[in-house]
Coordinates of C-alpha atoms in Angstrom, one line a residue:
X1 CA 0.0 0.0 0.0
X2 CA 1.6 3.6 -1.2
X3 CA 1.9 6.2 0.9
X4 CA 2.6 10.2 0.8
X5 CA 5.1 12.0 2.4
X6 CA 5.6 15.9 1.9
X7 CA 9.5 16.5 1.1
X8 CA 10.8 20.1 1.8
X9 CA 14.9 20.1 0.7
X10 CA 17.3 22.1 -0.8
X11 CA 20.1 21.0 -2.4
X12 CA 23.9 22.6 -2.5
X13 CA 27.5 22.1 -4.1
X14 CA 30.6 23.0 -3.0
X15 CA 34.5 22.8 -3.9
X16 CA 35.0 21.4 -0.6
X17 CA 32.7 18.4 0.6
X18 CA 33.5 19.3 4.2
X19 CA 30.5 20.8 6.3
X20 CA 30.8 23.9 8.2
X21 CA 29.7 23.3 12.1
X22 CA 26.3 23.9 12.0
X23 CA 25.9 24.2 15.6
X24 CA 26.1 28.5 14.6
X25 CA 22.7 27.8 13.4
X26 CA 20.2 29.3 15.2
X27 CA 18.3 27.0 16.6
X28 CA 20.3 23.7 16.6
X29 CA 21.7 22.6 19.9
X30 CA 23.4 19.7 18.4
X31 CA 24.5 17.7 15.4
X32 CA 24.4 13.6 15.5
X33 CA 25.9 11.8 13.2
X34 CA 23.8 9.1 11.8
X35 CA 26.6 7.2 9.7
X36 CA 27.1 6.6 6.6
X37 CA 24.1 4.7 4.3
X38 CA 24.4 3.3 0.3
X39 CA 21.7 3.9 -1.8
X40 CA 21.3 2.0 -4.7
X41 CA 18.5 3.5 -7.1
X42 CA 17.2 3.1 -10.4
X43 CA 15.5 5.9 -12.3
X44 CA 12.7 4.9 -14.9
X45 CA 11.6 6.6 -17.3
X46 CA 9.6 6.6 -20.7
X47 CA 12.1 6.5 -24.2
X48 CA 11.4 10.4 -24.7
X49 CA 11.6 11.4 -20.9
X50 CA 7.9 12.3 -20.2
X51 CA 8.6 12.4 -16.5
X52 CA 11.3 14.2 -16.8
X53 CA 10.1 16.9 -19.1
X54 CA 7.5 17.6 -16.3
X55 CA 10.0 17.2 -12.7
X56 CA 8.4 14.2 -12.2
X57 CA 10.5 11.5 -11.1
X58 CA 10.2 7.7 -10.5
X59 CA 13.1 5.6 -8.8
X60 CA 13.5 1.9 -7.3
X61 CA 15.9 2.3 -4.1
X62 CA 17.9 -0.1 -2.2
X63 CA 19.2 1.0 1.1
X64 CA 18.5 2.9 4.2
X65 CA 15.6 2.9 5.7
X66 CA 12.9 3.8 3.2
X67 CA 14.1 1.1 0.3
X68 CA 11.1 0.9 -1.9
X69 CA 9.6 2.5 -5.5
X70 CA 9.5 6.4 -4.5
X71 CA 7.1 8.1 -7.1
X72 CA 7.7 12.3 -6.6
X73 CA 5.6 14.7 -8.0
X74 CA 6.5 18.8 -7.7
X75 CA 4.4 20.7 -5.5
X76 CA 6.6 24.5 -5.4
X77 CA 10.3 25.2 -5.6
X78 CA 12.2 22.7 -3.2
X79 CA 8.7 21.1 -2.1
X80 CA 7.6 17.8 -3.6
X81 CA 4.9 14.7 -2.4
X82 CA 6.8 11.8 -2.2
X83 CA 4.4 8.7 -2.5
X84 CA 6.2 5.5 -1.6
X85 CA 5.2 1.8 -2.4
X86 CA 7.0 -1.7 -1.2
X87 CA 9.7 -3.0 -2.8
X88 CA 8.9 -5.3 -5.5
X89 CA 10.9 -6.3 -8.9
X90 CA 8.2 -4.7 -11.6
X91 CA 6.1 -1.2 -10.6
X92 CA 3.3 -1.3 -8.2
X93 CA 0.2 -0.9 -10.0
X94 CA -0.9 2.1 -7.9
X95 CA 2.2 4.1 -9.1
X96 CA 1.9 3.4 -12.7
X97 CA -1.9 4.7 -12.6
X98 CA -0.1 7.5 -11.1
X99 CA 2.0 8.4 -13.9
X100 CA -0.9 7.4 -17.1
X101 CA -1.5 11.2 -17.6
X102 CA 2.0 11.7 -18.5
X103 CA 3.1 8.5 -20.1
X104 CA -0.5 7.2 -21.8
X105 CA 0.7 3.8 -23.7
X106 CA 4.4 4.4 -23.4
X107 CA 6.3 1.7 -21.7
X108 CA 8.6 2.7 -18.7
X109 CA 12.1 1.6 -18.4
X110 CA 15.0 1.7 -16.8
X111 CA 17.3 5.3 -17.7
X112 CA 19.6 6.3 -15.3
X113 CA 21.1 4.4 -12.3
X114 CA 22.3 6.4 -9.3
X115 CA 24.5 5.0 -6.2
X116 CA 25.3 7.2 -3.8
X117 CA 27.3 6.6 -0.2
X118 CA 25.4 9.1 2.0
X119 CA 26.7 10.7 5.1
X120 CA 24.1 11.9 7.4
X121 CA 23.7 14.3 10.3
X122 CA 20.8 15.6 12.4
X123 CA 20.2 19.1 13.7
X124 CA 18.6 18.3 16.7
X125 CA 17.0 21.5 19.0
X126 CA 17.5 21.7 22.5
X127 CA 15.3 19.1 23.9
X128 CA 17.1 16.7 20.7
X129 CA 13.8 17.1 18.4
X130 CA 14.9 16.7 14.5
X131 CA 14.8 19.8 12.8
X132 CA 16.5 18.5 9.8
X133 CA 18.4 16.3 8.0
X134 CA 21.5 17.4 6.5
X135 CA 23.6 14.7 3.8
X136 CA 27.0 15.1 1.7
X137 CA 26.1 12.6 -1.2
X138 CA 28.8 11.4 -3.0
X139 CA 27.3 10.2 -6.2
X140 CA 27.7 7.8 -9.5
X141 CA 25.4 8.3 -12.3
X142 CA 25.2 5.8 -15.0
X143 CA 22.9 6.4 -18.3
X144 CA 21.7 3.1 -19.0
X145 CA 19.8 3.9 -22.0
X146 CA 22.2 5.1 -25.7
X147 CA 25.2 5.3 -25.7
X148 CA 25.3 7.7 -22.2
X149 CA 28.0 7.5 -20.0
X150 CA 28.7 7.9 -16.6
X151 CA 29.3 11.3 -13.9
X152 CA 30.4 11.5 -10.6
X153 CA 29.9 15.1 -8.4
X154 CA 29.2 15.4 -4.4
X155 CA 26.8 17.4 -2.8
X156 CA 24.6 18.6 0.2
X157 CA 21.3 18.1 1.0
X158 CA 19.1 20.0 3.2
X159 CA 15.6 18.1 4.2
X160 CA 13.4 19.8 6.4
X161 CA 12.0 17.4 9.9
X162 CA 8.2 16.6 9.3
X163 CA 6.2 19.2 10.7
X164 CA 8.7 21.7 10.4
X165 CA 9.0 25.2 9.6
X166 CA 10.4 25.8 6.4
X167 CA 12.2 29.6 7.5
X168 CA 14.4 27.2 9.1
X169 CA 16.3 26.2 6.1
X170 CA 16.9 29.7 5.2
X171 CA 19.1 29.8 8.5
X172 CA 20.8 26.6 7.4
X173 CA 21.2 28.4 3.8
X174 CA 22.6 31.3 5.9
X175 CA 25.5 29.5 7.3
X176 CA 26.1 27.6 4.4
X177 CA 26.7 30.3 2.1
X178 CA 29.1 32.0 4.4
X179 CA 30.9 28.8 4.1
X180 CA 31.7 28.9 0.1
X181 CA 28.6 26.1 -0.1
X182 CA 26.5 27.9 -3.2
X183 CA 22.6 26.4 -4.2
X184 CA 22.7 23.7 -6.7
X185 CA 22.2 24.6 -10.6
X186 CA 20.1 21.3 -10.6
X187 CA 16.6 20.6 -9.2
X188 CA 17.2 17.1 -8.1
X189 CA 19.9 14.3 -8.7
X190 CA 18.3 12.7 -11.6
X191 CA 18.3 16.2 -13.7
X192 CA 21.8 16.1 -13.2
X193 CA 22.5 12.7 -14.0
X194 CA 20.6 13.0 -17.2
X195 CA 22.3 16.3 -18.5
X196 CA 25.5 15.2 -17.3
X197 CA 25.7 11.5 -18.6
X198 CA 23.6 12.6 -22.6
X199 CA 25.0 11.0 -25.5
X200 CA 27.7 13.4 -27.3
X201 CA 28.3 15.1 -23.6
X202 CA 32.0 16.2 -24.0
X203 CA 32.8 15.5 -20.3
X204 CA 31.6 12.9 -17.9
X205 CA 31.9 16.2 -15.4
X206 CA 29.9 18.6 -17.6
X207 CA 28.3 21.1 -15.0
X208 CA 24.6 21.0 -15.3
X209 CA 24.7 24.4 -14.9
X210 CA 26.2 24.7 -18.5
X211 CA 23.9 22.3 -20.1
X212 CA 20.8 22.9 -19.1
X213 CA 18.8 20.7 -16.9
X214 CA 15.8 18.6 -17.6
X215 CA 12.5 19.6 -15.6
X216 CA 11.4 22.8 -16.9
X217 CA 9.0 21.6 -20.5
X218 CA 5.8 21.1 -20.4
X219 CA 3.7 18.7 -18.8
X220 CA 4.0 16.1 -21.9
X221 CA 6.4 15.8 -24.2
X222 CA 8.6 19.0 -25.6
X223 CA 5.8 19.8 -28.7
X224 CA 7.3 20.9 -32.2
X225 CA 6.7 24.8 -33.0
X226 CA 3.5 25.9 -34.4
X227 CA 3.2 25.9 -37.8
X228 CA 1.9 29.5 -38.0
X229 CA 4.6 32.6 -38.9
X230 CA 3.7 34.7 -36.0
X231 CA 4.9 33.4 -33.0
X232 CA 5.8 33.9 -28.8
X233 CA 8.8 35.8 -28.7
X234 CA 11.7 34.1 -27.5
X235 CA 11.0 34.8 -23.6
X236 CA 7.8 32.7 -24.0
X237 CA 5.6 36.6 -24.2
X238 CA 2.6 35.7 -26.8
X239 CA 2.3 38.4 -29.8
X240 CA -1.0 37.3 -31.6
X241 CA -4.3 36.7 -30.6
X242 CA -3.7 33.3 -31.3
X243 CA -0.9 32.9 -28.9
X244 CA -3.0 34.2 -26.2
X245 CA -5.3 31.7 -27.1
X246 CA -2.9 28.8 -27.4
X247 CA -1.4 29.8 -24.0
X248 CA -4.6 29.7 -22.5
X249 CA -5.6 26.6 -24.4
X250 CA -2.1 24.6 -23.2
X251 CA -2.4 25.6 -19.1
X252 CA -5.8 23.9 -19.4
X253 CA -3.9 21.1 -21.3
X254 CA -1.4 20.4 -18.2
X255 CA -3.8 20.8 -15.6
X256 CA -6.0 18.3 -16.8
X257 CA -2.0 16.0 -16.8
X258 CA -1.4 17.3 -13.5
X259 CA -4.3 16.6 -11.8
X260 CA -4.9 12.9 -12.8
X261 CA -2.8 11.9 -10.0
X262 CA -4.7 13.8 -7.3
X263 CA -8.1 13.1 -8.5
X264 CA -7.0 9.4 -8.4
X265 CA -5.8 9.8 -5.0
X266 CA -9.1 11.8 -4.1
X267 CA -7.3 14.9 -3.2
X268 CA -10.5 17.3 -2.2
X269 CA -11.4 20.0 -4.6
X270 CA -9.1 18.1 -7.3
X271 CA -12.1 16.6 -9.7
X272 CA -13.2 20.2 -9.6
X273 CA -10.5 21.7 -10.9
X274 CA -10.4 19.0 -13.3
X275 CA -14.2 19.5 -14.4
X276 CA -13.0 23.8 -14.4
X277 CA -9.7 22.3 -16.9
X278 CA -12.2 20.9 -19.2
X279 CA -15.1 24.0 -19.3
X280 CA -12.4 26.0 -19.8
X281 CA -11.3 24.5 -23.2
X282 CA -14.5 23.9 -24.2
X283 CA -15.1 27.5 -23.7
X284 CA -11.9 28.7 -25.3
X285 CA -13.3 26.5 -28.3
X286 CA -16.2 27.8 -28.7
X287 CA -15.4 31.9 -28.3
X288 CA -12.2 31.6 -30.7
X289 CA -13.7 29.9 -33.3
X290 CA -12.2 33.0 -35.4
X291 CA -9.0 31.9 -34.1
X292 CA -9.3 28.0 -34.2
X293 CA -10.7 25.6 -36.7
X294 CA -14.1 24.5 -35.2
X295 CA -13.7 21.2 -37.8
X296 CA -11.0 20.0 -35.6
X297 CA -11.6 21.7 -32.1
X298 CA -15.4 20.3 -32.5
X299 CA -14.7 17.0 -31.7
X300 CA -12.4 17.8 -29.1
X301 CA -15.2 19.3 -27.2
X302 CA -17.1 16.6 -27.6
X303 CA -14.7 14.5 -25.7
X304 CA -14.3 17.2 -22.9
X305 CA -18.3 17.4 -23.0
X306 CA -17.7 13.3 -21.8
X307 CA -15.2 13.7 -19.3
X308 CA -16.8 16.6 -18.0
X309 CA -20.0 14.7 -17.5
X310 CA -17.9 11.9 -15.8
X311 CA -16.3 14.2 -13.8
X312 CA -19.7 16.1 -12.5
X313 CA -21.4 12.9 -10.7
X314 CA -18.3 13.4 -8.4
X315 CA -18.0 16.9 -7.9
X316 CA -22.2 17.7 -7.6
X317 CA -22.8 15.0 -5.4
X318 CA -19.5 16.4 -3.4
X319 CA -21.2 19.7 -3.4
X320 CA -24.3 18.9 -2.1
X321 CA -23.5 16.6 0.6
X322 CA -21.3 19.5 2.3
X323 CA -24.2 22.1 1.8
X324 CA -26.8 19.4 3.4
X325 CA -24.8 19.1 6.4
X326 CA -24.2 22.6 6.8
X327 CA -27.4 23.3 6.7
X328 CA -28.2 20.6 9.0
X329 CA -25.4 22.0 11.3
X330 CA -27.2 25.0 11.5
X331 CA -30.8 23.2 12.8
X332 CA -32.1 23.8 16.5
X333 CA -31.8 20.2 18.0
X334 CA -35.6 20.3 18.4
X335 CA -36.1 20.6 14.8
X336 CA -33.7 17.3 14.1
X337 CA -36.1 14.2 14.2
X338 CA -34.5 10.8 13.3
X339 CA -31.3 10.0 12.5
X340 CA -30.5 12.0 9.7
X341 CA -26.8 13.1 9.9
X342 CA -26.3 9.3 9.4
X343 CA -28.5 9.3 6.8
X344 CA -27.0 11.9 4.6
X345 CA -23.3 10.5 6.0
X346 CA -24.5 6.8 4.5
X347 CA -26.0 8.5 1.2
X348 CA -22.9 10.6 0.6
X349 CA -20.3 7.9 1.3
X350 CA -22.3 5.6 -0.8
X351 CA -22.3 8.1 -3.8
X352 CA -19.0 8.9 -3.7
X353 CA -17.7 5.3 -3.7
X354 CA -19.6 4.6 -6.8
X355 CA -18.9 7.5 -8.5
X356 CA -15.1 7.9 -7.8
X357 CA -14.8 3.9 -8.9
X358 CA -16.3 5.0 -11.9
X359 CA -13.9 7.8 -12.6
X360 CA -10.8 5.7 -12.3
X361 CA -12.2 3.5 -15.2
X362 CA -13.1 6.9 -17.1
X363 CA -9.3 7.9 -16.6
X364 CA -8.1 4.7 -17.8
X365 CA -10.4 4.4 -20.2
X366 CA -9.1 4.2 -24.1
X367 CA -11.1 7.7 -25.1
X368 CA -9.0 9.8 -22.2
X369 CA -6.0 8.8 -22.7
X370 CA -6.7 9.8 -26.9
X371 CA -8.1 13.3 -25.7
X372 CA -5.0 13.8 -24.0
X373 CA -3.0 12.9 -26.9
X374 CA -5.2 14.9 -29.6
X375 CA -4.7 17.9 -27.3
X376 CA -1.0 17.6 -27.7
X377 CA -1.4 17.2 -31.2
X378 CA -3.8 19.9 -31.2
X379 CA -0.7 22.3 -29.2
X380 CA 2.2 21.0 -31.0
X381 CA 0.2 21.7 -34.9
X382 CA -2.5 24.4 -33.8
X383 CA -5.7 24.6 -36.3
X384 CA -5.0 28.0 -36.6
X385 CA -7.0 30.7 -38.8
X386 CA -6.0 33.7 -40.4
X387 CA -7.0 35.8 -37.9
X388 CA -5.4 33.9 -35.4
X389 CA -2.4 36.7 -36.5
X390 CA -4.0 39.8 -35.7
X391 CA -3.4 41.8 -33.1
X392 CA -4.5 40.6 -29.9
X393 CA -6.3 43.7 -28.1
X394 CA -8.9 44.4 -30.4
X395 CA -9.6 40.8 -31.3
X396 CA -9.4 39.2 -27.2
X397 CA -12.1 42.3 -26.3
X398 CA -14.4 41.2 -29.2
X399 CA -14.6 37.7 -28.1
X400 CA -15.4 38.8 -24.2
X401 CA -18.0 41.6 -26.0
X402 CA -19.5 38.8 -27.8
X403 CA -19.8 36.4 -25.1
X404 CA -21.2 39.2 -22.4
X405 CA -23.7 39.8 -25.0
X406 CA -25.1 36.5 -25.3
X407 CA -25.5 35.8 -21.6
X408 CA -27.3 39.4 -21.3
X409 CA -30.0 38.2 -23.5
X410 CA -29.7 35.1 -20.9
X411 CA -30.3 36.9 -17.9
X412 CA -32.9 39.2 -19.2
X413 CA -35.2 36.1 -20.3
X414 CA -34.5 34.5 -17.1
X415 CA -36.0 38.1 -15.4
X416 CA -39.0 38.1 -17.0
X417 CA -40.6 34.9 -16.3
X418 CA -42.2 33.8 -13.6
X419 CA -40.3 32.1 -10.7
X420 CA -40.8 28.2 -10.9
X421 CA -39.0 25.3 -13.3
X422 CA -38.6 27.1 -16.4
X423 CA -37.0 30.5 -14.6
X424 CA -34.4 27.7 -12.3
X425 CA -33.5 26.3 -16.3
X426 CA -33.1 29.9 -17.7
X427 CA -31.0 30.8 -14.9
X428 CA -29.0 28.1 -14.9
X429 CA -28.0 28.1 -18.9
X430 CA -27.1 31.5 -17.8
X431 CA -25.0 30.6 -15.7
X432 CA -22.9 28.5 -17.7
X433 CA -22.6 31.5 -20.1
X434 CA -21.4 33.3 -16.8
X435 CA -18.4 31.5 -16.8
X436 CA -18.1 30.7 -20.8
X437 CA -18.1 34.9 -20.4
X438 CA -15.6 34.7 -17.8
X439 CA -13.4 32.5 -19.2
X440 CA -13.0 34.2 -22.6
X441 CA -11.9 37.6 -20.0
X442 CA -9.4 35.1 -18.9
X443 CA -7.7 34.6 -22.0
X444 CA -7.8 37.8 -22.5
X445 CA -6.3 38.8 -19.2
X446 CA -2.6 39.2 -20.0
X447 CA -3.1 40.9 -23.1
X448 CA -5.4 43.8 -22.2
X449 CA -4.7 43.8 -18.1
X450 CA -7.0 45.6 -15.6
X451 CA -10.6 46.0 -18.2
X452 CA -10.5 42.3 -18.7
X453 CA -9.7 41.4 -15.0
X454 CA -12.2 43.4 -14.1
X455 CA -14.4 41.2 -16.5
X456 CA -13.5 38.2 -14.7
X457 CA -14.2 39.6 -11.1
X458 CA -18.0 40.4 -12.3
X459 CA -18.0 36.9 -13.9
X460 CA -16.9 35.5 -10.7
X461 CA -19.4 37.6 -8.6
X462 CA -22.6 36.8 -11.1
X463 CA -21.5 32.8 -11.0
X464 CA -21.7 32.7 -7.8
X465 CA -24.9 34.0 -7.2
X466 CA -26.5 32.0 -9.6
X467 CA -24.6 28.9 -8.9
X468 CA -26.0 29.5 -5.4
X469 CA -29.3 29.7 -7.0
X470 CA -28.8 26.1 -9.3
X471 CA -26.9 24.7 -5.8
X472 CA -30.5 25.3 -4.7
X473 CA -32.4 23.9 -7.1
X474 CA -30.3 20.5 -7.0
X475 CA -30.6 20.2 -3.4
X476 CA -34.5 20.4 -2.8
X477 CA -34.4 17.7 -5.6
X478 CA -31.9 15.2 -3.5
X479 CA -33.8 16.3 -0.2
X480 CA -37.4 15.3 -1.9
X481 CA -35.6 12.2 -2.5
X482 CA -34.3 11.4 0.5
X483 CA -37.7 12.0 2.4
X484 CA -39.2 9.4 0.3
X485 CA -36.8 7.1 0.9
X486 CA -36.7 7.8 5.1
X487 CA -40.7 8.1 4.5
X488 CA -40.8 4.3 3.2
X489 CA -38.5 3.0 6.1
X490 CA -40.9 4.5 8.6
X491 CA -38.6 7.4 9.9
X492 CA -39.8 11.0 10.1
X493 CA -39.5 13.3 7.2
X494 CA -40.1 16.4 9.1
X495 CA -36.3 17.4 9.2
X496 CA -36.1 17.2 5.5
X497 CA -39.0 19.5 5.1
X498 CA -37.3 21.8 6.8
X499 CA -34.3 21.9 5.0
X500 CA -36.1 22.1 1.6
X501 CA -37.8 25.0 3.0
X502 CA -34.5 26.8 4.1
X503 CA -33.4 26.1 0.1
X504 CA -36.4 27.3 -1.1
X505 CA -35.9 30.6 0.6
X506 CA -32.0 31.0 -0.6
X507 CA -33.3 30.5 -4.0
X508 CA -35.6 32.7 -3.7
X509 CA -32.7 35.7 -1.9
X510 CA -30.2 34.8 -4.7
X511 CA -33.5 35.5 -7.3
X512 CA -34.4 38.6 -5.3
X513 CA -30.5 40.0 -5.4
X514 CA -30.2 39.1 -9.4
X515 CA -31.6 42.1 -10.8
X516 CA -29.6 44.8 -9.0
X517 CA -26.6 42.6 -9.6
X518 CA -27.0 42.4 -13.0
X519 CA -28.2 46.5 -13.2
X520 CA -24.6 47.3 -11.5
X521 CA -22.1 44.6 -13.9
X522 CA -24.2 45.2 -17.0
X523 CA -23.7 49.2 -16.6
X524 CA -20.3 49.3 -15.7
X525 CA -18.5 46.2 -17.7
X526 CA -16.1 46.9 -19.6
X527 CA -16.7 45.5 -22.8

């Protein structure tokens, strides 16, 4: 069974492998030596490096005292989640659904070997609690795929105690600086090892720092440039409309990579920002049609239609089981009857199960794994139009003007009819133009600055009013439900009332607030 452990380190290199006495840390009372451990690990890998093109990295160790297959994903500069698995000769299952965002049907081998003879101390605190773990690794890379070759370098390793505050390895930093010891030019051992020990590499001792190393592409494989003539200047800033678009279009791309693992792993909040990945595109899709081919971005979106689908009967039943029992939270005890926090506990837990089971099938499945690859395709050889090359500001405020002006003939429909079913469906279509509205101010964002960020703070303010609203309208449904069911078994349905009638009444305050909300975004927006 895998496990996760947070890992906060820094790494260092120096001409001299000797430490400086890191008692003149403030803080550290003492330093223990722990000895000296080999590590015997193998890195693995896909033929193209897919893990390593996104700081991803996946080892078999042998030695010390967590010997196992370490699976680490980046988190933040020096931060990563380490998720551990027993040692076994072929990868645990678990890990390799971990990694099938990044690697789809590519196999994973064997790339680089490392063995290291690590010398450890502890900085231990006055009453001897670890605050960290300090290492001088003396290393041996060994390619093991091509014709690489081998490197051998030293250095120092920071790791932070579990639990601990991070500011303290700026005080370690501190001392080590003073001593000659300078920050690492690579982000992790296997970086190194894989610039350092490349085919055609003049010198086994090739600084990293003068190569370049891996970890800083993309979440997939490095994509070939676009085809079109206009394109990101060399620092990465976007120059056409369709750039803008494209950037936008590949940060939805990687999250929906990214976040595989942690909707696997049921990370809360992850299947909704997964389900936000895929509106987004589909959004993007549909406003920049001027910009991309609709013949190939249509059936795009109809995949993305699929997996967000499969991705809602998580996140809406997630939703409404923690507004339930909030507003069951919020009940005088005298108007509880029966055992209903159970109840909703049982329903929610059984809803979940099923519907997270059937998620991990859906991100196995044969038609994800191909969206994921025709987005790549889609980045690496955009469908761009001609108009993809204009200018961006005049072009990224149309798109936002056009979408705004859709959902205000939304909105004012919704208005004028009567409250009951087909006001909660009018409302709720525009709400999904809300955020196809917001979304297009998104894109725009970094081209036209404070007019289109403004956009997207009304966006944000009208969704969530009206998503209050369809929260509303979803919840009396599941309530009426459950009362029948608690009805049948013989249990009071009193408490349920209640709480449809405390829904009723937000949905009716969201419906009330609407029309002055709308008077104040639709006067003063910007497009």
């Amino acid at each position: 069974m895998a496990d996760t452990k947070r890992e906060i380190e820094r790494k260092y290199e120096s001409d001299d492998a000797a430490l400086p006495d890191l008692t003149r840390v403030r803080g550290v009372a003492s330093v223990r030596d722990r000895g000296v451990t080999h590590l015997d690990a193998t890195y693995h890998d896909t033929a193209d490096l897919r893990l390593a093109a996104s700081s991803v990295t996946l080892r078999r160790r042998t030695g010390g005292a967590d010997a196992g297959w370490h699976l680490k994903f980046p988190v933040a500069p020096g931060v990563r989640d380490e998720i551990r698995a027993p040692l076994s000769d072929t990868l645990p299952d678990e890990l390799a659904a971990l990694i099938r965002s990044r690697v789809r049907d590519r196999d994973v081998r064997p790339v680089v070997r490392l063995r290291s003879d690590r010398d450890v101390r502890h900085l231990l605190d006055d009453q001897d609690r670890l605050l960290a773990e300090v290492s001088v690794d003396t290393v041996h890379a060994e390619r093991l795929t091509g014709e690489g070759g081998e490197a051998r370098w030293t250095e120092i390793e920071v790791e932070l105690a579990d639990d601990g505050d991070p500011d303290f390895l700026d005080k370690v930093e501190k001392r080590l600086r003073k001593a000659g010891v300078r920050p690492s030019a690579s982000a992790s051992k296997l970086a190194r090892a894989l610039a350092e020990t490349e085919p055609g590499t003049a010198s086994a001792s090739t600084s990293s720092a003068q190569k370049g190393a891996p970890g800083t592409p993309p979440a997939t494989a490095p994509e070939a440039a676009p085809r079109h003539k206009h394109r990101p200047r060399p620092d990465g800033t976007p120059v056409t409309v369709g750039d803008h678009v494209l950037a936008y279009v590949r940060a939805q791309r990687d999250a929906l990579v990214e976040l595989d693992p942690a909707v696997r792993q049921d990370v809360p909040d992850a299947v909704h920002r997964m389900r936000v990945a895929t509106r987004r595109l589909r959004s993007t899709f549909r406003s920049f049609r001027s910009v991309l081919d609709r013949t190939v971005t249509d059936p795009v979106s109809a995949d993305l239609k699929w997996l967000a689908t499969e991705l809602g009967a998580d996140r809406d039943q997630e939703v409404l089981a923690e507004r339930l029992t909030q507003a069951l939270g919020r009940l005088p005890a005298d108007q509880v009857n029966g055992p209903v926090a159970e109840r909703l506990a049982a329903w929610s837990e059984a809803r979940h199960h099923g519907a997270h089971h059937q998620l991990l099938a859906v991100l196995d499945s044969r038609r994800h794994l191909r969206l994921l690859d025709t987005l790549d395709a889609l980045l690496a050889d955009p469908p761009l139009r001609k108009k993809a090359a204009a200018r961006p500001d005049k072009a990224l405020a149309k798109a936002v003007a056009k979408d705004f002006g859709k959902l205000s003939r939304l909105v004012e429909h919704a208005l004028e009819l009567p409250p009951g079913t087909e006001r909660d469906t009018a409302l709720h279509e525009a709400r999904k133009k809300t955020k196809r509205t917001r979304y297009a101010a998104e894109t725009a964002a970094p081209a036209l600055g404070g007019p289109a960020e403004e956009a997207v703070r009304d966006m944000k303010a009208l969704q969530g009013l009206l998503g209050d609203h369809q929260d509303s309208v979803m919840a009396r449904r599941t309530l009426r439900e459950l009362a029948a069911v608690v009805h049948a078994a013989g249990e009071s349905d009193f408490t349920y009332g209640v709480l449809h009638a405390g829904e009723a009444h937000r949905a009716r305050a969201a419906e009330e607030a609407l029309p002055e909300a709308w008077r104040s975004i639709s006067r003063e927006f910007p497009f």
